[in-house]
Each structure stands twice: as structure tokens, then as C-alpha cells.
Amino acid sequence: MLIRPEAVSAGAARLIGRMSPLVLFIALWYGACSSGLVNSEFLPTPTKVAAALADLVSGGEIARNLFVTLFRAAVGLALGSICGIWIGLMMARSERFKAYVTPIVGGTYSLPKSALIPLFALWFGIGNVTAIAAVFLACLLPMIVNTYHGVVTTPKVLVWSAQALGTTDRELPSQVLLRSAMPDIFTGLRIALGFSFVLAISTEMIASTSGIGKLIFLYGENGTYDYMFAAIACIVAVAFVADRVTLLGMHRLLRWHESAAADYERRRL
Amino acid sequence: MPQKSVLIPWRPVTSVVLLLLVWELAARAKLTPPLFLPPFSVVADQLCRSIADGSLTNDLALSLARAFGGLLVGTATGVACGLVMSRSRFAEWLIDPFVALGFPAPKIAFLPIFILWFGIGSSSKILLVAFACIFPVVIGTYNAARSVGRLFVWSALSLGSNRRSIFFHVILPACYPRIFTTFRIAVPVALITTFTAEMVAGGGGMGATLIYSQRFFESPTVFAYIVVMMCVGLVLDSALLSFQRRFLGWAEN
């Protein structure tokens, strides 16, 4: 695909236009701080936060803790997605399995997953396993529900055509059902991605000795608020980028599907 | 059909009963230490005692008040922002980057800021819940208001409505069902945020008691509180669902 320079500059101009309220916000923040309108004890100036951010990034503090958090979130998300897709598919294919599993899925779905953090801390101690288990469970439910919905709404015509062309029952999920459910699975994945960050950070705040959630909490308790704001800014940026990358991947993989193009167009950066 | 609805759906009941039975037997057979998994009967007993001495009811009332306070503030602000964004290009330009950045952000990470600004009492929790609920509500309301059928607006215009009455009598009512859907999404978000904030910051409520019980290794209380949290989520969601069916059934698509 050819990228024209004028298209790039137009895109950049649009991006700057869209992001200018953020600059305005930072200017207001700076003005409020330097004019003494707000107590700088409670709100460090943007320059101080930027300096703290630079220090955190160059000192490797952020990278180390971010890696721990992202590792927990990613492992939990991966396990949760795989199991969730499998359970969702099974529920859609077997009426009996669905009847047995539905009350358990329904009960766990409405349970605030962070409630299980103390329990997991009791079972698995403080560390990776607790965080991964919490993330896993939080990611599992949206994946089950969305995969189920996607598989159940597969057009019958697609299934019949595949069967007429000789697709066996074993091949049906990988050849037809899961492919047709792809948009729903990605919707679930995007929700699960958000949950994975929330749960990883919550677990770190409650029961952990490392990770970005712990880092933020420690800075808050020590009263080094410029560093606390910098660390929060970091995690917001990372979550934003992860969400956009998922959206982009969704658009790429679902190029063939009309809903993805419209969706991408609407929420474009 | 009427005959079938009287019948007990035995499969779902079987799996729940089986789960409880396995739990009870595994705990009774000492497969795990009772600290890790107290028998279900002990948990049920603890649940009754917590209800009887009023501690559970107090915690639940406090948590629900925080969750719904935040939910109310967040939904009201979010609906207002979403509607204004859908009507004014300037407001859209101004608010959009904050929504784009705030929506995927893990809101619980902002808890230390809210504690710093609003203390460790209820107000910081209520505002954090509002902050967590506002983003999905803004996006939902904005999309709902943007997708109101032009035919409705044109019809109202040709019948002589002005902009003001179109907004209040056409656009706003047309948005109600989707605003309610986003409200249904925001309710579990509010509950999760409240419980987590209480666990991290203390200050009473379900989350705080849960984490204290865990620290003092009172496992039956931990399990009892988790069961109650699960029931609260279930009851709220089914209540909202039946409200939606009852009053917003006309928008069924």
C-alpha cells in the first residue's frame, strides 16, 4: 500500500487538532498551579511531573514494574481468552453443556471479580499467581459470553454450505463457527483487555510487592506526589496504546467483515 | 408451554447443587486446610451470624450507598456530556480526547489521587466510582444521540417543532433505551470500583471488612462476603433487566 506524504501531513494535522484540548488542559493545570490557585502540595506542577516521569523512565523504575504488570495482565488475558473461547464454543454447540454451565457462568459474571483477590491471596500467597488468577477470571467471562453470542448467531447458511462441501463436525468450529464469530470474539477481547489492566493493578495495590499498581500506591503513601502522577500518566498511556493496538489488529484481521470497517472509522484516533 | 414453565429446570439446579456438595465434601474430607476452604455449612452459618449481628447489613448499606452515589453522579454527568457532545461540535472537540484517553484507562490507578484530594472517607470513593462510570456513559449517550433517526427529527420539524422541543421531545426520549443499556453496563463497574477502593483504602464497607477478615484469616467471613457480593450483582442485574423489559420494551430491536 502506497502512503502519500500529503495524506500523512493531513493525518498529522488532524491528530494535532484533535489532541489540542489536552494541551489546553495542561496549560490550565500549569496556570492554576503557578498562580497559587491550588495548593501545590495537592497538585504538583506539570513540569515537576514531567521531570519525575523522565527520572522514572531513565532510571528503569517504570520499565521494571511495568514489565511485571504487563506480564501478569498478558498471561491472565491469554489463558482467560483461550478457556473463554473454548467454553463459549462448547456452550453454543451443546445444549446440555450450556444448561449445566449457565448458572455458574451467570453467578461468576455478576460477581465483582476484585472480591476474589483476598481469597486468591489466601490460596496462592502474594505474587504472580494471585494476580494472574484474578486477571484470568476477569477475562474469562466476557470471552465466554461474546464467543457464545458470536457462535450462536452464525448464519445457518454458512454452516449448511460448509457441510454440503464436506466439512465434518470436527472441522466446523475452526473452519466456520469461530471465523464467523470473530467480530464478537474481538469485542470480548477488547473488554477483557480493559479488565486485565484493572485487575492486575488492583491486585498489586492489595496484595503484591511489585508492579506498577504497587509503585503508584507506594508513591502515594510516601507523599512523593509528582512521581505518583507520573506513574499514573504512564499506565494511562500504556492502556491507551494497548487498546488502540487491539483496535488496529481487529481492523486488520476483520478487513473482510463490514462491521469492523465502520467501527474503526467511527472510533478512529 | 405453561406446563413446562412449572417444571424445575433440573440441569442448572444439578450443577449448582453438585458444586456446593463437592465444596462441602472436599472441605469435610480435609482435602484442603479449613483455612483455605471452610465447608459450605460453616460459611452459611457465618453468613447468618453476620446478618444477625448487623455487621453485614451495615457494610452492605454503606457500600451500596457509595456505589449508587457515584453511579448517580457519574451517569448524570456522563449523559449531560454525551448529549452536549452530540449537539455541539465545539464540545465534541473539547471533550473527545479526554474520553478517548480515559475510556481504556484503568480507573482504579487514580485512587491515590482521589484519596489525596478527598480524603479516605466516602467522598473519595463516590467520586472515583463516578469517574469510572462516566466514560462508558458518555460514549453510549453520544452514540445514541447521534443515531436518532433523521425521519423522527424531520417529522417533528415539519410539524412545527423548534430546536428546543425537538431536543426534549424527540432526541432525548429516543435515547432513553440506549442510555439505560449503558447504565446497566455502569452498575457492575460501580460495584467493582467501590469494593476495590474499599479494599485498598479501607474506611468501612464490604471491601474493607473482606480484606480485614482475610488478614486475620477468618475464612468463613471471607467466603460469606464473597457470596453476598455475588448475590448483590445478580439481583441488581436481573432487576435492571426486568425494568428494561417492562418499561423500555418498545425499543426492542
Coordinates of C-alpha atoms in Angstrom, one line a residue:
Chain A
M1 CA 0.0 0.0 0.0
L2 CA 1.4 3.4 -1.1
I3 CA 1.3 6.1 1.6
R4 CA 1.2 9.6 0.1
P5 CA 3.1 12.3 2.0
E6 CA 0.2 14.8 1.8
A7 CA -2.1 12.1 3.3
V8 CA 0.4 11.8 6.2
S9 CA 0.6 15.5 6.8
A10 CA -3.2 15.8 6.7
G11 CA -3.5 13.0 9.2
A12 CA -0.9 14.7 11.5
A13 CA -2.8 18.0 11.2
R14 CA -6.0 16.2 12.2
L15 CA -4.3 14.5 15.1
I16 CA -2.9 17.8 16.4
G17 CA -6.3 19.4 16.0
R18 CA -7.9 16.5 18.0
M19 CA -5.3 16.5 20.7
S20 CA -5.1 20.3 21.3
P21 CA -7.7 20.2 24.1
L22 CA -5.1 18.1 26.0
V23 CA -2.5 20.8 25.6
L24 CA -5.1 23.3 26.7
F25 CA -5.7 21.2 29.8
I26 CA -2.0 21.1 30.7
A27 CA -1.8 24.8 30.2
L28 CA -4.7 25.3 32.6
W29 CA -3.1 23.0 35.1
Y30 CA 0.1 24.9 34.9
G31 CA -1.7 28.2 35.3
A32 CA -3.7 27.0 38.3
C33 CA -0.5 25.8 40.0
S34 CA 1.8 28.7 39.3
S35 CA -0.8 31.3 40.2
G36 CA -1.3 29.6 43.6
L37 CA -4.9 28.9 42.9
V38 CA -4.5 25.4 44.1
N39 CA -2.1 24.1 46.7
S40 CA 1.0 22.7 45.1
E41 CA 1.1 20.1 47.9
F42 CA -2.0 18.5 46.4
L43 CA -1.3 19.1 42.7
P44 CA 2.3 19.2 41.5
T45 CA 3.0 21.3 38.5
P46 CA 3.2 19.7 35.1
T47 CA 6.9 20.5 34.9
K48 CA 7.6 18.6 38.1
V49 CA 5.5 15.6 36.9
A50 CA 7.4 15.7 33.6
A51 CA 10.7 15.7 35.4
A52 CA 9.6 12.8 37.6
L53 CA 8.4 11.0 34.5
A54 CA 11.8 11.5 32.9
D55 CA 13.5 10.3 36.0
L56 CA 11.3 7.2 36.3
V57 CA 11.8 6.3 32.7
S58 CA 15.6 6.8 32.6
G59 CA 16.0 5.1 35.9
G60 CA 14.3 2.0 34.7
E61 CA 11.9 2.0 37.6
I62 CA 8.9 2.2 35.3
A63 CA 10.2 -0.3 32.8
R64 CA 10.8 -2.9 35.6
N65 CA 7.4 -2.5 37.3
L66 CA 5.5 -2.1 34.0
F67 CA 7.0 -5.3 32.8
V68 CA 5.8 -7.2 35.8
T69 CA 2.3 -5.7 35.5
L70 CA 2.1 -6.3 31.8
F71 CA 3.4 -9.9 32.2
R72 CA 0.6 -10.7 34.7
A73 CA -2.0 -9.0 32.6
A74 CA -0.9 -10.7 29.4
V75 CA -0.7 -14.2 30.9
G76 CA -4.1 -13.9 32.5
L77 CA -5.6 -12.5 29.4
A78 CA -4.1 -15.2 27.2
L79 CA -5.3 -18.0 29.5
G80 CA -8.7 -16.4 30.0
S81 CA -9.2 -15.9 26.3
I82 CA -8.3 -19.5 25.3
C83 CA -10.5 -21.0 28.0
G84 CA -13.3 -18.5 27.4
I85 CA -13.4 -19.2 23.7
W86 CA -13.5 -22.9 24.3
I87 CA -16.3 -22.7 26.9
G88 CA -18.3 -20.3 24.8
L89 CA -18.0 -22.5 21.8
M90 CA -19.0 -25.6 23.9
M91 CA -22.0 -23.7 25.3
A92 CA -23.1 -22.8 21.8
R93 CA -22.7 -26.3 20.4
S94 CA -24.1 -28.4 23.2
E95 CA -27.5 -27.6 24.8
R96 CA -26.7 -29.9 27.7
F97 CA -23.3 -28.4 28.5
K98 CA -25.0 -24.9 28.3
A99 CA -27.7 -25.9 30.8
Y100 CA -25.2 -27.2 33.3
V101 CA -22.8 -24.3 33.0
T102 CA -25.2 -21.3 32.7
P103 CA -25.9 -20.8 36.4
I104 CA -22.2 -20.9 37.2
V105 CA -21.2 -18.5 34.4
G106 CA -24.1 -16.2 35.3
G107 CA -23.1 -16.2 39.0
T108 CA -19.5 -15.5 38.3
Y109 CA -20.3 -12.9 35.6
S110 CA -22.1 -10.6 38.1
L111 CA -19.5 -11.2 40.9
P112 CA -17.2 -8.2 41.1
K113 CA -14.0 -10.1 40.3
S114 CA -11.8 -8.0 42.6
A115 CA -13.8 -9.5 45.5
L116 CA -11.8 -12.7 44.9
I117 CA -8.4 -11.0 45.3
P118 CA -8.4 -11.6 49.1
L119 CA -9.4 -15.2 48.6
F120 CA -6.7 -15.8 45.9
A121 CA -4.2 -14.1 48.2
L122 CA -5.2 -16.6 50.9
W123 CA -4.8 -19.5 48.5
F124 CA -1.8 -18.5 46.4
G125 CA 0.0 -16.1 48.6
I126 CA 1.3 -12.7 47.4
G127 CA 2.8 -12.6 44.0
N128 CA 2.3 -13.6 40.4
V129 CA -0.1 -16.4 40.8
T130 CA -2.7 -14.4 42.7
A131 CA -2.6 -11.6 40.1
I132 CA -2.7 -14.0 37.2
A133 CA -5.6 -15.9 38.7
A134 CA -7.6 -12.7 39.2
V135 CA -6.9 -11.5 35.7
F136 CA -7.7 -14.9 34.3
L137 CA -11.2 -15.0 35.9
A138 CA -12.0 -11.4 34.9
C139 CA -11.0 -12.0 31.3
L140 CA -12.7 -15.4 31.1
L141 CA -16.3 -14.2 31.5
P142 CA -16.5 -11.6 28.7
M143 CA -14.8 -14.0 26.4
I144 CA -17.3 -16.8 27.2
V145 CA -20.3 -14.5 26.7
N146 CA -19.1 -12.9 23.5
T147 CA -17.9 -16.1 21.9
Y148 CA -21.1 -17.8 22.8
H149 CA -23.1 -14.9 21.2
G150 CA -20.9 -15.0 18.1
V151 CA -21.1 -18.7 17.5
V152 CA -24.9 -18.9 18.2
T153 CA -25.6 -16.1 15.7
T154 CA -23.6 -17.8 12.9
P155 CA -25.8 -17.8 9.8
K156 CA -27.2 -21.2 9.2
V157 CA -26.5 -20.9 5.5
L158 CA -22.8 -20.8 6.2
V159 CA -23.0 -24.0 8.3
W160 CA -25.1 -25.8 5.7
S161 CA -22.8 -24.7 2.8
A162 CA -19.8 -25.9 4.6
Q163 CA -21.5 -29.2 5.4
A164 CA -22.6 -29.6 1.8
L165 CA -19.0 -29.1 0.7
G166 CA -17.9 -31.9 3.0
T167 CA -16.8 -30.1 6.3
T168 CA -17.0 -32.6 9.1
D169 CA -18.4 -31.8 12.6
R170 CA -14.9 -31.7 13.9
E171 CA -13.7 -29.2 11.4
L172 CA -16.8 -27.0 11.7
P173 CA -15.6 -24.8 14.7
S174 CA -12.2 -23.9 13.2
Q175 CA -13.4 -23.6 9.6
V176 CA -16.8 -21.8 10.1
L177 CA -18.1 -21.1 13.6
L178 CA -15.1 -19.4 15.2
R179 CA -14.3 -17.4 12.0
S180 CA -17.9 -16.2 11.8
A181 CA -17.8 -15.3 15.5
M182 CA -14.5 -13.4 15.1
P183 CA -16.1 -9.8 15.4
D184 CA -17.8 -10.8 18.7
I185 CA -14.6 -12.5 19.9
F186 CA -12.7 -9.3 19.3
T187 CA -15.3 -7.3 21.1
G188 CA -14.9 -9.6 24.1
L189 CA -11.1 -9.4 23.8
R190 CA -11.3 -5.6 24.0
I191 CA -13.4 -5.7 27.1
A192 CA -11.1 -8.4 28.6
L193 CA -8.1 -6.2 27.8
G194 CA -9.5 -3.4 29.9
F195 CA -10.3 -5.8 32.7
S196 CA -6.8 -7.3 32.6
F197 CA -5.3 -3.9 33.4
V198 CA -7.8 -3.1 36.1
L199 CA -7.4 -6.5 37.9
A200 CA -3.6 -6.6 37.6
I201 CA -3.4 -3.1 39.1
S202 CA -6.0 -3.8 41.8
T203 CA -4.2 -6.9 42.8
E204 CA -0.9 -5.1 43.0
M205 CA -2.4 -2.5 45.2
I206 CA -4.0 -5.0 47.6
A207 CA -1.6 -8.0 47.6
S208 CA 1.7 -7.6 45.9
T209 CA 5.2 -6.3 46.4
S210 CA 5.9 -5.3 42.8
G211 CA 4.2 -3.9 39.7
I212 CA 3.0 -0.5 38.6
G213 CA 0.0 -0.6 40.9
K214 CA 2.2 -1.1 43.9
L215 CA 4.5 1.6 42.7
I216 CA 1.7 4.2 42.4
F217 CA 0.4 3.2 45.8
L218 CA 3.9 3.5 47.4
Y219 CA 4.5 6.9 46.0
G220 CA 1.1 8.0 47.3
E221 CA 1.8 6.7 50.8
N222 CA 5.3 8.3 50.8
G223 CA 3.8 11.7 49.7
T224 CA 6.0 11.9 46.6
Y225 CA 3.1 13.0 44.5
D226 CA 4.9 14.2 41.4
Y227 CA 6.2 10.6 41.0
M228 CA 2.7 9.2 41.7
F229 CA 1.2 11.4 39.0
A230 CA 4.0 10.4 36.6
A231 CA 3.4 6.7 37.2
I232 CA -0.4 7.1 36.7
A233 CA 0.2 9.0 33.5
C234 CA 2.4 6.1 32.3
I235 CA -0.2 3.4 32.9
V236 CA -2.9 5.6 31.2
A237 CA -0.7 5.9 28.2
V238 CA 0.1 2.2 28.1
A239 CA -3.6 1.2 28.4
F240 CA -4.5 3.7 25.7
V241 CA -1.8 2.3 23.3
A242 CA -2.8 -1.3 24.1
D243 CA -6.5 -0.5 23.3
R244 CA -5.6 1.2 20.0
V245 CA -3.3 -1.7 19.0
T246 CA -6.1 -4.2 19.7
L247 CA -8.5 -2.0 17.6
L248 CA -6.0 -1.8 14.8
G249 CA -5.4 -5.6 14.9
M250 CA -9.1 -6.1 14.9
H251 CA -9.4 -3.9 11.8
R252 CA -6.6 -5.7 10.1
L253 CA -7.9 -9.2 10.8
L254 CA -11.6 -8.3 10.1
R255 CA -11.0 -6.5 6.9
W256 CA -13.4 -8.9 5.2
H257 CA -16.1 -8.0 7.7
E258 CA -18.2 -4.9 7.0
S259 CA -18.9 -4.1 10.7
A260 CA -15.2 -3.7 11.5
A261 CA -14.6 -1.1 8.9
A262 CA -17.5 1.0 10.1
D263 CA -16.5 0.6 13.7
Y264 CA -12.9 1.5 13.1
E265 CA -14.0 4.6 11.1
R266 CA -16.2 5.8 13.9
R267 CA -13.7 5.5 16.7
R268 CA -10.6 6.4 14.7
L269 CA -7.9 8.3 16.5
Chain B
M1 CA -45.7 -24.3 27.3
P2 CA -47.3 -23.4 30.6
Q3 CA -46.7 -26.9 31.8
K4 CA -43.0 -26.7 31.0
S5 CA -42.5 -23.4 33.0
V6 CA -43.8 -25.1 36.1
L7 CA -41.2 -27.8 35.9
I8 CA -37.9 -27.1 37.7
P9 CA -35.0 -26.7 35.3
W10 CA -33.1 -29.7 36.7
R11 CA -29.8 -29.3 34.8
P12 CA -28.9 -25.8 36.2
V13 CA -30.1 -26.8 39.6
T14 CA -28.0 -30.0 39.4
S15 CA -24.8 -28.2 38.6
V16 CA -25.2 -25.7 41.5
V17 CA -26.1 -28.4 44.0
L18 CA -23.2 -30.5 42.7
L19 CA -20.8 -27.6 43.1
L20 CA -22.0 -27.0 46.7
L21 CA -21.8 -30.7 47.5
V22 CA -18.3 -31.1 46.2
W23 CA -17.3 -28.0 48.1
E24 CA -18.8 -29.3 51.3
L25 CA -17.4 -32.8 50.9
A26 CA -13.9 -31.6 49.9
A27 CA -13.8 -29.4 53.0
R28 CA -15.2 -32.1 55.3
A29 CA -12.8 -34.7 54.0
K30 CA -9.9 -32.3 54.9
L31 CA -8.6 -32.3 51.3
T32 CA -7.5 -28.7 52.0
P33 CA -6.9 -27.0 55.3
P34 CA -10.2 -25.4 56.6
L35 CA -8.3 -22.1 56.5
F36 CA -8.2 -22.3 52.7
L37 CA -11.7 -23.8 52.2
P38 CA -14.1 -23.8 55.1
P39 CA -17.1 -26.1 54.5
F40 CA -20.2 -24.5 52.9
S41 CA -22.3 -25.2 56.0
V42 CA -19.8 -23.2 58.1
V43 CA -19.9 -20.4 55.6
A44 CA -23.7 -20.4 55.7
D45 CA -23.6 -20.3 59.4
Q46 CA -21.2 -17.4 59.5
L47 CA -23.4 -15.6 56.9
C48 CA -26.4 -15.9 59.2
R49 CA -24.5 -14.7 62.2
S50 CA -23.1 -11.7 60.3
I51 CA -26.6 -10.8 59.2
A52 CA -27.9 -11.3 62.7
D53 CA -25.4 -9.0 64.5
G54 CA -26.0 -6.4 61.8
S55 CA -22.4 -6.0 60.6
L56 CA -23.1 -7.4 57.2
T57 CA -26.2 -5.2 56.7
N58 CA -24.2 -2.1 57.8
D59 CA -21.3 -2.9 55.4
L60 CA -23.7 -3.6 52.6
A61 CA -25.7 -0.4 53.1
L62 CA -22.5 1.7 53.2
S63 CA -21.1 0.0 50.1
L64 CA -24.3 0.3 48.1
A65 CA -24.7 3.9 49.2
R66 CA -21.2 4.7 47.8
A67 CA -21.8 2.7 44.6
F68 CA -25.1 4.3 43.9
G69 CA -24.0 7.8 44.9
G70 CA -21.1 7.5 42.5
L71 CA -23.3 5.9 39.8
L72 CA -25.8 8.8 40.1
V73 CA -23.1 11.5 39.8
G74 CA -21.3 9.7 37.0
T75 CA -24.4 8.9 35.0
A76 CA -25.8 12.4 35.3
T77 CA -22.6 14.0 34.2
G78 CA -21.9 11.4 31.5
V79 CA -25.4 11.8 30.0
A80 CA -25.1 15.6 30.0
C81 CA -21.6 15.4 28.4
G82 CA -22.7 12.9 25.8
L83 CA -25.8 15.0 24.8
V84 CA -23.8 18.2 24.7
M85 CA -21.2 16.5 22.6
S86 CA -23.8 15.2 20.1
R87 CA -25.3 18.7 19.7
S88 CA -22.2 20.9 19.6
R89 CA -19.1 20.5 17.5
F90 CA -17.1 22.6 19.9
A91 CA -18.0 20.5 22.9
E92 CA -17.2 17.4 20.9
W93 CA -13.7 18.7 20.0
L94 CA -13.1 19.7 23.6
I95 CA -14.3 16.5 25.4
D96 CA -13.4 13.9 22.9
P97 CA -9.6 13.5 23.6
F98 CA -10.3 13.1 27.3
V99 CA -12.9 10.4 26.6
A100 CA -10.6 8.6 24.2
L101 CA -7.8 8.6 26.8
G102 CA -9.9 8.0 29.8
F103 CA -12.1 5.2 28.5
P104 CA -9.4 2.5 28.2
A105 CA -7.5 3.7 31.3
P106 CA -7.7 1.5 34.5
K107 CA -9.6 3.9 36.7
I108 CA -8.5 2.2 39.9
A109 CA -5.0 3.6 39.3
F110 CA -6.4 7.0 40.1
L111 CA -7.4 6.0 43.6
P112 CA -4.3 7.5 45.3
I113 CA -5.1 10.9 43.6
F114 CA -8.7 10.8 44.9
I115 CA -7.5 9.9 48.4
L116 CA -5.0 12.8 48.2
W117 CA -7.7 15.2 47.2
F118 CA -10.8 14.0 49.0
G119 CA -9.5 12.0 52.0
I120 CA -10.1 8.4 52.8
G121 CA -13.8 8.8 53.7
S122 CA -16.8 8.2 51.5
S123 CA -16.4 11.2 49.2
S124 CA -13.2 9.9 47.5
K125 CA -14.8 6.6 46.8
I126 CA -18.0 8.1 45.5
L127 CA -16.1 10.4 43.2
L128 CA -13.8 7.5 42.0
V129 CA -16.9 5.5 41.2
A130 CA -18.4 8.5 39.3
F131 CA -15.1 8.8 37.4
A132 CA -15.1 5.1 36.5
C133 CA -18.8 5.2 35.3
I134 CA -18.6 8.4 33.4
F135 CA -16.7 7.2 30.3
P136 CA -18.9 4.3 29.1
V137 CA -22.0 6.5 29.8
V138 CA -20.6 9.4 27.7
I139 CA -19.8 7.1 24.8
G140 CA -23.1 5.3 25.0
T141 CA -25.2 8.5 25.2
Y142 CA -23.2 10.2 22.4
N143 CA -23.7 7.2 20.1
A144 CA -27.3 7.0 21.0
A145 CA -28.0 10.7 20.4
R146 CA -26.0 10.6 17.1
S147 CA -28.0 7.7 15.7
V148 CA -31.5 9.1 16.3
G149 CA -33.4 8.5 13.1
R150 CA -33.5 11.6 10.9
L151 CA -37.1 10.7 10.0
F152 CA -38.1 11.5 13.6
V153 CA -36.4 14.9 13.5
W154 CA -37.7 15.8 10.1
S155 CA -41.3 14.8 11.0
A156 CA -41.1 16.9 14.2
L157 CA -39.7 19.8 12.1
S158 CA -42.4 19.6 9.5
L159 CA -45.0 19.5 12.4
G160 CA -43.6 22.9 13.5
S161 CA -41.3 22.0 16.4
N162 CA -38.4 24.2 17.3
R163 CA -34.9 23.0 18.1
R164 CA -35.6 23.1 21.8
S165 CA -38.6 20.9 21.7
I166 CA -37.0 18.6 19.2
F167 CA -34.2 18.0 21.7
F168 CA -36.5 17.4 24.7
H169 CA -39.4 15.6 23.0
V170 CA -37.7 13.7 20.1
I171 CA -34.0 13.2 20.7
L172 CA -33.9 12.7 24.4
P173 CA -36.8 10.1 24.6
A174 CA -35.3 8.3 21.6
C175 CA -32.0 8.0 23.6
Y176 CA -33.6 6.5 26.8
P177 CA -33.3 2.8 25.9
R178 CA -29.6 3.1 25.0
I179 CA -28.9 5.3 27.9
F180 CA -30.4 2.7 30.1
T181 CA -28.3 0.0 28.5
T182 CA -25.1 2.0 29.3
F183 CA -26.5 2.4 32.8
R184 CA -26.7 -1.4 33.0
I185 CA -23.0 -1.6 32.0
A186 CA -22.1 1.1 34.6
V187 CA -23.7 -0.7 37.5
P188 CA -21.2 -3.6 37.8
V189 CA -18.4 -1.1 37.1
A190 CA -19.6 0.9 40.1
L191 CA -19.8 -2.2 42.3
I192 CA -16.3 -3.4 41.3
T193 CA -14.8 0.1 41.8
T194 CA -16.5 0.5 45.2
F195 CA -15.4 -2.8 46.6
T196 CA -11.8 -2.5 45.2
A197 CA -11.5 1.1 46.6
E198 CA -12.7 -0.1 50.0
M199 CA -10.2 -3.0 49.9
V200 CA -7.3 -0.7 49.1
A201 CA -8.2 2.4 51.1
G202 CA -10.3 0.9 54.0
G203 CA -12.9 3.2 55.6
G204 CA -15.6 0.6 56.1
G205 CA -17.9 -1.2 53.7
M206 CA -17.9 -4.7 52.2
G207 CA -14.5 -4.5 50.7
A208 CA -12.8 -3.2 53.9
T209 CA -14.3 -6.0 56.0
L210 CA -13.4 -8.6 53.4
I211 CA -9.8 -7.6 53.4
Y212 CA -9.6 -7.4 57.2
S213 CA -11.2 -10.8 57.5
Q214 CA -8.6 -12.2 55.1
R215 CA -5.7 -10.6 57.1
F216 CA -7.0 -12.2 60.3
F217 CA -7.6 -15.5 58.5
E218 CA -11.3 -15.5 59.2
S219 CA -12.0 -17.6 56.1
P220 CA -15.7 -18.2 56.7
T221 CA -16.3 -14.4 56.7
V222 CA -14.3 -14.0 53.5
F223 CA -16.5 -16.6 51.8
A224 CA -19.7 -15.3 53.2
Y225 CA -18.9 -11.7 52.0
I226 CA -18.0 -13.0 48.5
V227 CA -21.3 -14.9 48.3
V228 CA -23.2 -11.8 49.3
M229 CA -21.3 -9.7 46.7
M230 CA -22.2 -12.2 44.1
C231 CA -25.8 -12.1 45.0
V232 CA -25.9 -8.3 45.0
G233 CA -24.5 -8.3 41.5
L234 CA -27.0 -11.0 40.4
V235 CA -30.0 -9.3 42.0
L236 CA -29.2 -5.8 40.6
D237 CA -28.6 -7.1 37.1
S238 CA -31.9 -9.1 37.0
A239 CA -33.8 -6.2 38.5
L240 CA -32.4 -3.8 35.8
L241 CA -33.2 -6.4 33.1
S242 CA -36.8 -6.7 34.2
F243 CA -37.1 -2.9 34.5
Q244 CA -35.8 -2.7 30.9
R245 CA -38.3 -5.3 29.6
R246 CA -41.2 -3.7 31.5
F247 CA -40.7 0.0 30.6
L248 CA -38.4 0.1 27.6
G249 CA -39.8 -2.9 25.8
W250 CA -40.9 -0.7 22.9
A251 CA -37.3 -0.2 21.8
E252 CA -36.6 -3.9 21.4
N253 CA -34.6 -4.5 18.3

